Amino acid sequence: MRQLKFIAIAALFLLPVLAGGAAEMRFPPPDFQTAYKIPDLYVPPSASSNGMWDAIILFLALAATTWMVFKARSRKGLFILSIFSLAYFGFYRTGCICPVGSTQNVMAAVFLPDVGVSVAVLSFFVMPLLFSLFFGRVFCASVCPLGAMQELVAIAPIRISPALDRTLGLGRYVYLGLAVLGVATGSGFFICRYDPFVGIYRLGHSYGMIMAGAVILLLGVFVARPYCRFLCPYGILLGWMSRFAKWHLDIPPSPCVNCRLCENSCPYNAIDMPTPAHLVENPEIGKKRIRGLVFASPVIILIGAVAGWSMYEPLSRIHPTVTLSERIAAEDAGLVTGDTLESRTFRAGGQTTAQLNAEAMGIRDKFKTGGAWLGGFLGLIISLKLIGLSTVPKREIYTPHKETCFSCGRCYPYCPVEAVPKRA
Ligand code: SF4
Ligand code: SF4
């Protein structure tokens, strides 16, 4: 009995070897009769084990940043951590895996059948969100390589008007909506495809993307973190989580004395100031305005959905099959001269133009539904923003805005309450 057990276990371990041997016998290498030699088999290192190490390092970096933000309250420490994150997650790991891009992997697993998501990618998506839920956007403070790169170049930041800031900030919602639409319709992963910094991390990319990265960094010298504030789709999710943060960074470590010294210290317009007396109004007036906007919201959402639906044709051009079908039609009609790599490849394949057009039509139909969802989502966001702006909350002290504050610590040194215990 014991011997049988031993043979069974040994067979289990030897099974792959035996299977390999059987495969070799079933598929002997061909005799080429030329000088050609079959190249050695290259087995790449396991991506998942790298991913798990990255996830552990991400956790440690988030924990260290949280400590710097809450306990050490050190802008210098956060700056050093930013350099580490940029070096490791940016240049060494070439920006992949990245929580910003992982949003699309998670969306693909939600929307597309037969698509899964690895534990490492899922942990990259979830971990910064969980930290945000408890401690605010510590990921943005010094762990995100995209944020770190922008933070390091923001050496002469100016403050733009809050109204312009908010308007440009709507770009993030459009980008998030387009990214979801791109994944749900199988058009591609836009966040990764148009990551402006990946060309810099990898020291090579298309000319256009390297130029885009350079322009954003140049702009970021004066308008701090333009990608984070006006484009980053993951920042929206982090901001939503941070709104409910159990603990959040405060400018003074003890009660604010309203000295106004930190008033202009935040280049991100993320400090909520005490409400001026002339703006304080009867709460009933604010409530009335909110009621009006709540009733108007379904109309705004509907207008958005109809506008999105009607945009299905231009939107569908983000799908390569639709652009190919239009290109083939234009070439056949003599509207364009020459061909492209895609059109040449199509003509060399077995698919007919009618089949391609039918496929493109099916994709356009998907964009009707997707466009309506995108428009409705943007309508909802505009309604919520209007509701948020319709009341003037009464504030008495300077506090970081939980959703927009990057926990960067730039405002720490401006606060005299902060300085006292350090000098003591
Ligand atoms: S806003 Fe986006 S890009 Fe900026 S630091 Fe946060 S996650 Fe990174
Ligand atoms: S910690 Fe927040 S409030 Fe302070 S400067 Fe940074 S983003 Fe602004």
Short mmCIF file of C-alpha atoms and ligand atoms in Angstrom, two decimals:
data_model
loop_
_atom_site.label_atom_id
_atom_site.label_comp_id
_atom_site.label_asym_id
_atom_site.label_seq_id
_atom_site.Cartn_x
_atom_site.Cartn_y
_atom_site.Cartn_z
CA MET A 1 0.00 0.00 0.00
CA ARG A 2 2.82 2.35 1.03
CA GLN A 3 4.68 1.54 -2.17
CA LEU A 4 1.58 2.30 -4.23
CA LYS A 5 1.26 5.71 -2.52
CA PHE A 6 4.91 6.49 -3.25
CA ILE A 7 4.52 5.55 -6.92
CA ALA A 8 1.37 7.70 -7.23
CA ILE A 9 3.07 10.79 -5.72
CA ALA A 10 6.20 10.32 -7.80
CA ALA A 11 4.05 9.93 -10.92
CA LEU A 12 2.27 13.17 -10.09
CA PHE A 13 5.54 15.11 -9.93
CA LEU A 14 6.91 13.36 -12.99
CA LEU A 15 3.76 13.88 -15.04
CA PRO A 16 4.91 17.13 -16.70
CA VAL A 17 8.26 15.56 -17.54
CA LEU A 18 6.56 12.45 -18.94
CA ALA A 19 4.10 14.61 -20.85
CA GLY A 20 7.00 16.63 -22.27
CA GLY A 21 8.70 13.41 -23.32
CA ALA A 22 5.51 12.18 -24.95
CA ALA A 23 5.09 15.50 -26.74
CA GLU A 24 8.65 15.24 -28.02
CA MET A 25 7.91 11.81 -29.40
CA ARG A 26 4.65 12.91 -30.98
CA PHE A 27 6.16 16.06 -32.52
CA PRO A 28 9.79 15.32 -33.48
CA PRO A 29 11.66 18.39 -34.78
CA PRO A 30 11.53 18.67 -38.55
CA ASP A 31 14.66 17.91 -40.53
CA PHE A 32 15.22 21.20 -42.40
CA GLN A 33 18.01 19.88 -44.69
CA THR A 34 19.53 23.42 -44.52
CA ALA A 35 21.85 25.33 -42.17
CA TYR A 36 18.83 26.50 -40.14
CA LYS A 37 18.97 25.65 -36.42
CA ILE A 38 15.97 25.67 -34.12
CA PRO A 39 16.58 28.50 -31.64
CA ASP A 40 16.85 27.72 -27.92
CA LEU A 41 13.58 27.90 -26.03
CA TYR A 42 13.31 31.18 -24.07
CA VAL A 43 11.10 31.07 -21.03
CA PRO A 44 10.39 34.62 -19.79
CA PRO A 45 10.32 35.24 -16.04
CA SER A 46 6.88 34.87 -14.48
CA ALA A 47 5.00 38.16 -14.79
CA SER A 48 2.77 37.32 -11.87
CA SER A 49 5.67 36.95 -9.43
CA ASN A 50 6.99 40.39 -10.50
CA GLY A 51 3.47 41.70 -10.06
CA MET A 52 3.21 40.35 -6.52
CA TRP A 53 6.53 41.97 -5.57
CA ASP A 54 5.30 45.22 -7.08
CA ALA A 55 2.11 44.93 -5.04
CA ILE A 56 4.15 44.46 -1.84
CA ILE A 57 6.34 47.47 -2.70
CA LEU A 58 3.21 49.50 -3.48
CA PHE A 59 1.79 48.64 -0.05
CA LEU A 60 5.05 49.64 1.69
CA ALA A 61 5.23 52.90 -0.28
CA LEU A 62 1.63 53.72 0.63
CA ALA A 63 2.30 52.94 4.30
CA ALA A 64 5.47 55.07 4.33
CA THR A 65 3.62 57.97 2.66
CA THR A 66 0.79 57.74 5.18
CA TRP A 67 3.35 57.96 7.98
CA MET A 68 5.02 60.98 6.33
CA VAL A 69 1.67 62.73 5.87
CA PHE A 70 0.24 62.12 9.35
CA LYS A 71 3.07 61.49 11.78
CA ALA A 72 6.26 63.03 10.38
CA ARG A 73 4.29 65.77 8.53
CA SER A 74 7.35 66.13 6.35
CA ARG A 75 7.20 67.68 2.91
CA LYS A 76 10.87 66.73 2.48
CA GLY A 77 10.11 63.08 3.28
CA LEU A 78 7.26 63.06 0.75
CA PHE A 79 9.57 64.59 -1.84
CA ILE A 80 12.15 61.82 -1.30
CA LEU A 81 9.42 59.17 -1.55
CA SER A 82 8.29 60.77 -4.84
CA ILE A 83 11.81 60.32 -6.22
CA PHE A 84 11.76 56.65 -5.15
CA SER A 85 8.33 56.02 -6.73
CA LEU A 86 9.34 57.72 -9.96
CA ALA A 87 12.56 55.70 -10.09
CA TYR A 88 10.94 52.33 -9.23
CA PHE A 89 7.38 52.38 -10.62
CA GLY A 90 8.25 54.83 -13.41
CA PHE A 91 11.70 54.16 -14.82
CA TYR A 92 12.52 50.67 -13.47
CA ARG A 93 9.08 49.08 -13.97
CA THR A 94 8.47 51.36 -17.01
CA GLY A 95 5.09 52.48 -15.70
CA CYS A 96 3.51 49.00 -15.71
CA ILE A 97 1.67 47.84 -13.59
CA CYS A 98 0.17 51.18 -12.69
CA PRO A 99 -3.04 51.77 -10.69
CA VAL A 100 -4.13 54.44 -13.19
CA GLY A 101 -3.95 51.97 -16.09
CA SER A 102 -5.26 49.05 -14.01
CA THR A 103 -8.66 50.79 -14.07
CA GLN A 104 -9.06 49.50 -17.65
CA ASN A 105 -8.13 45.92 -16.76
CA VAL A 106 -10.81 45.93 -14.10
CA MET A 107 -13.32 47.47 -16.53
CA ALA A 108 -12.44 44.84 -19.15
CA ALA A 109 -13.11 42.08 -16.60
CA VAL A 110 -16.49 43.70 -15.85
CA PHE A 111 -17.62 44.35 -19.43
CA LEU A 112 -16.01 41.69 -21.60
CA PRO A 113 -16.82 38.00 -21.35
CA ASP A 114 -13.81 35.66 -21.06
CA VAL A 115 -11.57 38.46 -19.75
CA GLY A 116 -10.19 38.14 -16.24
CA VAL A 117 -7.90 40.20 -14.08
CA SER A 118 -4.86 38.96 -12.16
CA VAL A 119 -4.58 39.29 -8.39
CA ALA A 120 -1.58 41.62 -8.80
CA VAL A 121 -3.44 44.00 -11.13
CA LEU A 122 -6.53 43.91 -8.92
CA SER A 123 -4.45 44.73 -5.85
CA PHE A 124 -2.89 47.67 -7.72
CA PHE A 125 -6.37 48.96 -8.47
CA VAL A 126 -7.85 48.42 -5.03
CA MET A 127 -5.00 49.27 -2.63
CA PRO A 128 -4.70 53.04 -3.36
CA LEU A 129 -8.50 53.31 -3.22
CA LEU A 130 -8.60 51.67 0.21
CA PHE A 131 -5.83 53.94 1.49
CA SER A 132 -7.83 56.90 0.14
CA LEU A 133 -10.90 55.72 1.99
CA PHE A 134 -9.01 55.80 5.28
CA PHE A 135 -6.29 58.47 4.83
CA GLY A 136 -7.14 60.62 1.79
CA ARG A 137 -5.17 60.66 -1.46
CA VAL A 138 -1.83 59.50 -0.05
CA PHE A 139 -1.25 57.59 -3.29
CA CYS A 140 -1.19 60.90 -5.19
CA ALA A 141 1.08 62.48 -2.56
CA SER A 142 4.19 60.53 -3.52
CA VAL A 143 3.46 56.99 -4.76
CA CYS A 144 1.95 57.52 -8.20
CA PRO A 145 4.79 57.80 -10.73
CA LEU A 146 2.72 60.11 -12.94
CA GLY A 147 1.98 62.43 -10.05
CA ALA A 148 5.57 62.22 -8.76
CA MET A 149 7.01 63.32 -12.08
CA GLN A 150 4.68 66.33 -12.24
CA GLU A 151 5.26 67.18 -8.58
CA LEU A 152 9.03 67.28 -9.13
CA VAL A 153 8.80 69.73 -12.06
CA ALA A 154 6.25 72.06 -10.41
CA ILE A 155 8.88 74.57 -9.36
CA ALA A 156 7.16 77.89 -10.18
CA PRO A 157 3.46 77.10 -9.82
CA ILE A 158 0.86 79.80 -10.29
CA ARG A 159 -2.73 79.60 -9.05
CA ILE A 160 -5.38 79.63 -11.73
CA SER A 161 -8.90 80.82 -10.96
CA PRO A 162 -11.03 78.19 -9.16
CA ALA A 163 -13.75 78.54 -11.84
CA LEU A 164 -11.28 77.73 -14.64
CA ASP A 165 -9.82 74.92 -12.50
CA ARG A 166 -13.27 73.34 -12.04
CA THR A 167 -14.18 73.71 -15.72
CA LEU A 168 -10.96 72.14 -16.95
CA GLY A 169 -11.35 69.44 -14.28
CA LEU A 170 -14.44 68.16 -16.14
CA GLY A 171 -11.96 66.83 -18.71
CA ARG A 172 -11.22 63.96 -16.30
CA TYR A 173 -14.82 62.77 -16.44
CA VAL A 174 -14.83 62.90 -20.25
CA TYR A 175 -11.60 60.89 -20.28
CA LEU A 176 -12.94 58.35 -17.77
CA GLY A 177 -16.15 57.98 -19.79
CA LEU A 178 -14.21 57.52 -23.04
CA ALA A 179 -11.88 55.01 -21.39
CA VAL A 180 -14.87 52.92 -20.20
CA LEU A 181 -16.48 53.19 -23.64
CA GLY A 182 -13.21 52.14 -25.29
CA VAL A 183 -12.92 49.03 -23.11
CA ALA A 184 -16.63 48.10 -23.25
CA THR A 185 -16.70 48.27 -27.07
CA GLY A 186 -13.36 46.49 -27.51
CA SER A 187 -11.77 49.63 -29.01
CA GLY A 188 -8.68 49.51 -26.79
CA PHE A 189 -7.07 50.71 -23.57
CA PHE A 190 -6.89 54.49 -24.06
CA ILE A 191 -5.42 55.35 -20.68
CA CYS A 192 -2.33 53.28 -21.48
CA ARG A 193 -2.24 54.13 -25.17
CA TYR A 194 -2.25 57.86 -24.43
CA ASP A 195 -0.22 57.84 -21.21
CA PRO A 196 1.91 60.94 -21.82
CA PHE A 197 4.74 59.83 -19.54
CA VAL A 198 5.28 56.25 -20.62
CA GLY A 199 7.52 57.37 -23.49
CA ILE A 200 9.75 59.14 -20.98
CA TYR A 201 9.89 56.13 -18.63
CA ARG A 202 10.76 53.80 -21.50
CA LEU A 203 13.04 56.31 -23.17
CA GLY A 204 11.27 55.71 -26.46
CA HIS A 205 7.78 55.92 -27.97
CA SER A 206 6.08 57.63 -30.89
CA TYR A 207 7.25 61.18 -31.58
CA GLY A 208 3.73 62.48 -30.84
CA MET A 209 3.51 60.88 -27.37
CA ILE A 210 7.00 62.00 -26.34
CA MET A 211 6.11 65.54 -27.41
CA ALA A 212 2.80 65.33 -25.47
CA GLY A 213 4.72 64.24 -22.34
CA ALA A 214 7.25 67.05 -22.80
CA VAL A 215 4.51 69.68 -23.26
CA ILE A 216 2.63 68.48 -20.15
CA LEU A 217 5.83 68.59 -18.09
CA LEU A 218 6.69 72.07 -19.40
CA LEU A 219 3.19 73.28 -18.61
CA GLY A 220 3.49 71.59 -15.22
CA VAL A 221 6.37 73.89 -14.25
CA PHE A 222 3.80 76.72 -13.98
CA VAL A 223 0.40 75.00 -13.76
CA ALA A 224 1.14 72.28 -11.22
CA ARG A 225 0.05 68.70 -12.05
CA PRO A 226 -2.00 69.43 -15.21
CA TYR A 227 -2.50 65.70 -15.96
CA CYS A 228 -3.71 64.97 -12.42
CA ARG A 229 -6.10 67.90 -12.32
CA PHE A 230 -7.55 67.92 -15.83
CA LEU A 231 -7.15 64.41 -17.21
CA CYS A 232 -6.49 61.62 -14.71
CA PRO A 233 -9.50 59.25 -14.63
CA TYR A 234 -8.21 57.27 -11.63
CA GLY A 235 -7.94 60.53 -9.67
CA ILE A 236 -11.75 60.77 -9.84
CA LEU A 237 -12.14 57.44 -8.04
CA LEU A 238 -9.48 58.39 -5.49
CA GLY A 239 -11.25 61.72 -4.90
CA TRP A 240 -14.60 60.00 -4.35
CA MET A 241 -13.04 57.65 -1.80
CA SER A 242 -11.16 60.47 -0.12
CA ARG A 243 -14.41 62.40 0.44
CA PHE A 244 -15.30 59.73 3.01
CA ALA A 245 -11.77 59.43 4.43
CA LYS A 246 -11.84 58.56 8.11
CA TRP A 247 -8.64 60.51 8.70
CA HIS A 248 -7.38 63.30 6.44
CA LEU A 249 -4.41 65.62 6.45
CA ASP A 250 -4.98 68.96 8.20
CA ILE A 251 -2.95 72.08 7.50
CA PRO A 252 -2.18 72.89 11.16
CA PRO A 253 -1.47 69.98 13.48
CA SER A 254 -3.60 71.72 16.14
CA PRO A 255 -6.48 74.23 15.84
CA CYS A 256 -6.22 76.77 13.00
CA VAL A 257 -5.61 80.34 14.24
CA ASN A 258 -6.91 81.94 11.02
CA CYS A 259 -3.66 83.79 10.37
CA ARG A 260 -4.23 83.42 6.58
CA LEU A 261 -0.57 82.53 5.95
CA CYS A 262 -1.47 79.31 4.11
CA GLU A 263 -4.14 81.02 1.99
CA ASN A 264 -2.07 81.07 -1.20
CA SER A 265 0.14 78.09 -0.46
CA CYS A 266 -1.80 75.47 -2.42
CA PRO A 267 -1.25 75.60 -6.18
CA TYR A 268 -4.15 73.17 -6.65
CA ASN A 269 -6.91 75.39 -5.21
CA ALA A 270 -7.47 72.60 -2.70
CA ILE A 271 -7.77 74.73 0.44
CA ASP A 272 -11.30 75.60 1.52
CA MET A 273 -11.25 79.05 3.11
CA PRO A 274 -13.47 80.50 5.83
CA THR A 275 -16.71 81.78 4.32
CA PRO A 276 -16.74 85.60 3.98
CA ALA A 277 -19.56 87.13 6.05
CA HIS A 278 -21.29 88.66 2.98
CA LEU A 279 -21.63 85.21 1.36
CA VAL A 280 -23.30 83.53 4.33
CA GLU A 281 -26.97 83.14 3.42
CA ASN A 282 -30.18 81.82 4.88
CA PRO A 283 -29.96 77.99 4.60
CA GLU A 284 -33.54 77.91 3.28
CA ILE A 285 -32.47 79.76 0.12
CA GLY A 286 -29.75 77.17 -0.52
CA LYS A 287 -32.19 74.30 0.07
CA LYS A 288 -34.63 75.85 -2.43
CA ARG A 289 -31.87 76.03 -5.05
CA ILE A 290 -30.89 72.39 -4.41
CA ARG A 291 -34.52 71.27 -4.80
CA GLY A 292 -34.76 73.08 -8.15
CA LEU A 293 -31.53 71.47 -9.38
CA VAL A 294 -32.57 67.99 -8.21
CA PHE A 295 -35.75 68.33 -10.27
CA ALA A 296 -33.77 69.61 -13.26
CA SER A 297 -31.20 66.75 -13.04
CA PRO A 298 -33.21 64.11 -14.97
CA VAL A 299 -33.62 66.62 -17.81
CA ILE A 300 -29.87 67.37 -17.84
CA ILE A 301 -29.08 63.64 -17.82
CA LEU A 302 -31.58 63.00 -20.62
CA ILE A 303 -30.15 65.82 -22.75
CA GLY A 304 -26.68 64.33 -22.17
CA ALA A 305 -27.86 60.84 -23.14
CA VAL A 306 -29.51 62.07 -26.35
CA ALA A 307 -26.43 64.13 -27.26
CA GLY A 308 -24.20 61.11 -26.59
CA TRP A 309 -26.44 58.83 -28.67
CA SER A 310 -26.36 61.25 -31.60
CA MET A 311 -22.55 61.33 -31.44
CA TYR A 312 -22.32 57.58 -32.09
CA GLU A 313 -20.79 57.96 -35.53
CA PRO A 314 -17.77 60.12 -34.63
CA LEU A 315 -17.38 58.20 -31.36
CA SER A 316 -17.30 54.85 -33.17
CA ARG A 317 -14.21 55.99 -35.08
CA ILE A 318 -12.15 55.17 -31.99
CA HIS A 319 -12.67 51.51 -32.96
CA PRO A 320 -10.04 50.27 -35.46
CA THR A 321 -12.57 48.16 -37.45
CA VAL A 322 -14.77 51.20 -38.08
CA THR A 323 -11.84 53.35 -39.24
CA LEU A 324 -10.63 50.50 -41.47
CA SER A 325 -14.06 50.06 -43.04
CA GLU A 326 -14.24 53.82 -43.76
CA ARG A 327 -10.72 53.79 -45.16
CA ILE A 328 -11.46 50.87 -47.49
CA ALA A 329 -14.66 52.61 -48.69
CA ALA A 330 -12.71 55.83 -49.33
CA GLU A 331 -9.95 53.96 -51.21
CA ASP A 332 -12.50 52.06 -53.32
CA ALA A 333 -14.35 55.27 -54.17
CA GLY A 334 -11.07 56.97 -55.13
CA LEU A 335 -11.55 59.62 -52.42
CA VAL A 336 -8.01 59.04 -51.10
CA THR A 337 -4.80 58.12 -52.86
CA GLY A 338 -2.45 55.33 -51.80
CA ASP A 339 -3.08 52.85 -49.00
CA THR A 340 -2.21 52.24 -45.37
CA LEU A 341 -0.63 49.28 -43.60
CA GLU A 342 -4.09 48.33 -42.25
CA SER A 343 -5.82 48.51 -45.64
CA ARG A 344 -3.00 46.52 -47.31
CA THR A 345 -3.22 43.87 -44.59
CA PHE A 346 -7.01 43.69 -44.99
CA ARG A 347 -6.78 43.26 -48.77
CA ALA A 348 -4.18 40.52 -48.34
CA GLY A 349 -6.50 38.63 -45.97
CA GLY A 350 -9.54 36.53 -46.72
CA GLN A 351 -12.27 38.87 -45.39
CA THR A 352 -14.58 40.55 -47.91
CA THR A 353 -15.48 44.26 -47.85
CA ALA A 354 -19.14 43.35 -47.21
CA GLN A 355 -18.13 41.32 -44.14
CA LEU A 356 -15.96 44.18 -42.87
CA ASN A 357 -18.78 46.70 -43.36
CA ALA A 358 -21.25 44.43 -41.55
CA GLU A 359 -18.84 44.12 -38.63
CA ALA A 360 -18.38 47.91 -38.56
CA MET A 361 -22.17 48.41 -38.57
CA GLY A 362 -22.51 46.11 -35.54
CA ILE A 363 -19.84 48.11 -33.71
CA ARG A 364 -21.55 51.42 -34.57
CA ASP A 365 -24.74 50.06 -32.99
CA LYS A 366 -22.82 49.35 -29.78
CA PHE A 367 -21.67 52.98 -29.81
CA LYS A 368 -25.29 54.19 -29.92
CA THR A 369 -25.89 52.57 -26.52
CA GLY A 370 -22.42 53.41 -25.23
CA GLY A 371 -22.68 57.03 -26.39
CA ALA A 372 -26.01 57.40 -24.59
CA TRP A 373 -24.48 56.04 -21.36
CA LEU A 374 -21.47 58.35 -21.73
CA GLY A 375 -23.69 61.39 -22.32
CA GLY A 376 -25.97 60.44 -19.42
CA PHE A 377 -22.95 60.00 -17.13
CA LEU A 378 -21.60 63.44 -18.06
CA GLY A 379 -25.08 64.92 -17.54
CA LEU A 380 -25.16 63.35 -14.07
CA ILE A 381 -21.72 64.75 -13.21
CA ILE A 382 -22.73 68.26 -14.37
CA SER A 383 -25.92 68.03 -12.26
CA LEU A 384 -23.96 66.95 -9.17
CA LYS A 385 -21.39 69.71 -9.66
CA LEU A 386 -24.18 72.31 -9.99
CA ILE A 387 -25.83 70.99 -6.82
CA GLY A 388 -22.47 71.20 -5.04
CA LEU A 389 -22.04 74.82 -6.15
CA SER A 390 -25.57 75.85 -5.27
CA THR A 391 -24.96 76.26 -1.54
CA VAL A 392 -22.33 78.15 0.41
CA PRO A 393 -21.31 76.03 3.41
CA LYS A 394 -20.32 78.00 6.47
CA ARG A 395 -16.63 77.44 7.22
CA GLU A 396 -14.60 79.08 9.94
CA ILE A 397 -11.11 77.69 9.41
CA TYR A 398 -8.75 76.79 6.57
CA THR A 399 -9.13 73.13 5.64
CA PRO A 400 -7.91 71.00 2.74
CA HIS A 401 -10.72 69.93 0.42
CA LYS A 402 -10.88 66.17 0.93
CA GLU A 403 -11.64 65.33 -2.71
CA THR A 404 -9.10 67.54 -4.46
CA CYS A 405 -6.25 67.65 -1.93
CA PHE A 406 -3.28 65.55 -3.11
CA SER A 407 -1.83 65.35 0.43
CA CYS A 408 1.39 66.77 -1.02
CA GLY A 409 2.32 68.67 2.15
CA ARG A 410 3.22 71.91 0.32
CA CYS A 411 1.07 73.87 2.77
CA TYR A 412 2.76 72.48 5.94
CA PRO A 413 5.64 74.96 6.16
CA TYR A 414 3.33 77.97 5.74
CA CYS A 415 1.49 77.29 8.97
CA PRO A 416 2.97 78.98 12.07
CA VAL A 417 1.08 76.52 14.31
CA GLU A 418 3.06 73.80 12.52
CA ALA A 419 6.37 75.60 13.09
CA VAL A 420 6.01 76.16 16.86
CA PRO A 421 6.42 72.57 18.09
CA LYS A 422 9.32 72.03 15.69
CA ARG A 423 11.21 75.06 16.99
CA ALA A 424 10.46 74.17 20.61
S1 SF4 B 1 -4.32 62.27 -9.89
FE1 SF4 B 1 -3.92 60.45 -11.11
S2 SF4 B 1 -1.94 60.82 -12.10
FE2 SF4 B 1 -2.16 62.30 -10.45
S3 SF4 B 1 -1.12 61.38 -8.72
FE3 SF4 B 1 -3.30 60.85 -8.53
S4 SF4 B 1 -3.52 58.89 -9.57
FE4 SF4 B 1 -1.56 59.73 -10.19
S1 SF4 B 2 -1.54 69.13 1.08
FE1 SF4 B 2 -3.50 69.49 -0.01
S2 SF4 B 2 -4.10 71.54 0.63
FE2 SF4 B 2 -1.94 71.34 1.16
S3 SF4 B 2 -0.83 72.16 -0.63
FE3 SF4 B 2 -1.03 69.95 -0.96
S4 SF4 B 2 -2.91 69.71 -2.16
FE4 SF4 B 2 -2.95 71.77 -1.29
#
